[in-house]
Coordinates of C-alpha atoms in Angstrom, one line a residue:
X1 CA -15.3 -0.1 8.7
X2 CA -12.1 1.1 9.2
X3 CA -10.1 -2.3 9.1
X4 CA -11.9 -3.0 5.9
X5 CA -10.7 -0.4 4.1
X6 CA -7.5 -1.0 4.8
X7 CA -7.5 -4.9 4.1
X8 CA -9.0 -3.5 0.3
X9 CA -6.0 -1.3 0.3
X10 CA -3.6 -3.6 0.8
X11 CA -5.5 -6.2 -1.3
X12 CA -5.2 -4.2 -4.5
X13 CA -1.5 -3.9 -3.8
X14 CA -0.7 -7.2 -3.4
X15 CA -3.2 -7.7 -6.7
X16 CA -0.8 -4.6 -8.3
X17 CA 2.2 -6.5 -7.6
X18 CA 0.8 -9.8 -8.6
X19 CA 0.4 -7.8 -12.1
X20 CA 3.5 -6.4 -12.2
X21 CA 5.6 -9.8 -11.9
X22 CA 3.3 -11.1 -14.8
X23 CA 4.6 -8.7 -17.2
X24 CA 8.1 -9.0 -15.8
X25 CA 8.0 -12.7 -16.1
X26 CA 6.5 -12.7 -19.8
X27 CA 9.3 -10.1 -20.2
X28 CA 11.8 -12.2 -19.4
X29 CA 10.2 -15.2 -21.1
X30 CA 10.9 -13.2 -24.4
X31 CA 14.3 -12.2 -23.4
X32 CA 15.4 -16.3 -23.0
X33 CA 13.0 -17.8 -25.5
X34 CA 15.4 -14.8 -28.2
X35 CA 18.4 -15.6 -26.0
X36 CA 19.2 -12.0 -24.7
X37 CA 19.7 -13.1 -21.5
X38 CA 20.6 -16.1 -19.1
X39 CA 18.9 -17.1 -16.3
X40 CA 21.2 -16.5 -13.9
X41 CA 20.5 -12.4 -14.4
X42 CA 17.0 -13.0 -14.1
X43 CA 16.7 -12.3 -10.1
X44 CA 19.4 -9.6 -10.4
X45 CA 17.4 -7.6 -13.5
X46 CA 13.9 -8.5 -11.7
X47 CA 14.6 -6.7 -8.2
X48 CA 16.0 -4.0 -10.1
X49 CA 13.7 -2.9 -12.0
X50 CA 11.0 -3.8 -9.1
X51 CA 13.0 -1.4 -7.0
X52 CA 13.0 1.5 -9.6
X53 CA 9.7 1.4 -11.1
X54 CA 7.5 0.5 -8.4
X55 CA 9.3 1.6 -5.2
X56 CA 7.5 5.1 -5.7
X57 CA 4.2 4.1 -6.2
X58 CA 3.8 1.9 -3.2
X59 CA 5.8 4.4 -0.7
X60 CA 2.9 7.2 -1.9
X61 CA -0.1 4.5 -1.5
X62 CA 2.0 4.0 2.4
X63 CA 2.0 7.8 3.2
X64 CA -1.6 7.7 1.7
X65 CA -2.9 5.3 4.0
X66 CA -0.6 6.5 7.3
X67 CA -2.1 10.4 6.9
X68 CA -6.0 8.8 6.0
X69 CA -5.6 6.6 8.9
X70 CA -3.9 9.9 11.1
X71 CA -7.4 11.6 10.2
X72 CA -9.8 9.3 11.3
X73 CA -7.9 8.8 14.6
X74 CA -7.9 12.7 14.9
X75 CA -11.5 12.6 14.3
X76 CA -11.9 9.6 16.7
X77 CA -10.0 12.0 18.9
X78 CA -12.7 14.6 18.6
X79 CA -15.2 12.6 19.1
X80 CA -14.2 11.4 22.3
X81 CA -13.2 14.9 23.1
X82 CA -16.6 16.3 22.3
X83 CA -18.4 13.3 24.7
X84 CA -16.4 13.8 27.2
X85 CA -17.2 17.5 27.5
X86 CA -21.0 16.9 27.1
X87 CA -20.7 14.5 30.1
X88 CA -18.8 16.6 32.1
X89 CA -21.5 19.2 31.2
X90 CA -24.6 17.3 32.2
X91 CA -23.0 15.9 35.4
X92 CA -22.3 20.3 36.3
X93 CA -26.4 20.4 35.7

């Protein structure tokens, strides 16, 4: 359960960034088709504004998915915490 949850949340990122370099490449489609720009600049103006705009979105959907993943293993924890007492409890019996 765990592992599939985050295989979909790392599925709709790479489907976020598949959508992101569509518009960037239709972007720059218009850009050469009007002859604003050379293609030359295209990798240089495409990392930069992939850096800018999207670098903050993905590092929160990161820290998301580190502290969702810290909870489950702290309830996991617990878990194994509360078993282990309940054995320990039945064996004093």
């Amino acid at each position: 359960m765990i592992i599939e949850i985050i295989e979909g949340f790392f599925d709709l990122i790479k489907k976020e960034i598949k959508m992101y370099f569509e518009i960037y490449k239709r972007i720059f489609q218009l850009f050469i088709s009007l002859n604003c720009i050379e293609l030359s600049d295209l990798s240089n103006i495409s990392l930069i504004i992939f850096l800018t705009l999207n670098i903050r979105n993905y590092a929160k959907k990161v820290i998301v998915l580190v502290w969702i993943i810290k909870i489950i293993v702290d309830i996991i924890n617990k878990i194994i915490e509360i078993l282990e007492y309940t054995q320990k409890s039945e064996i004093k019996k």
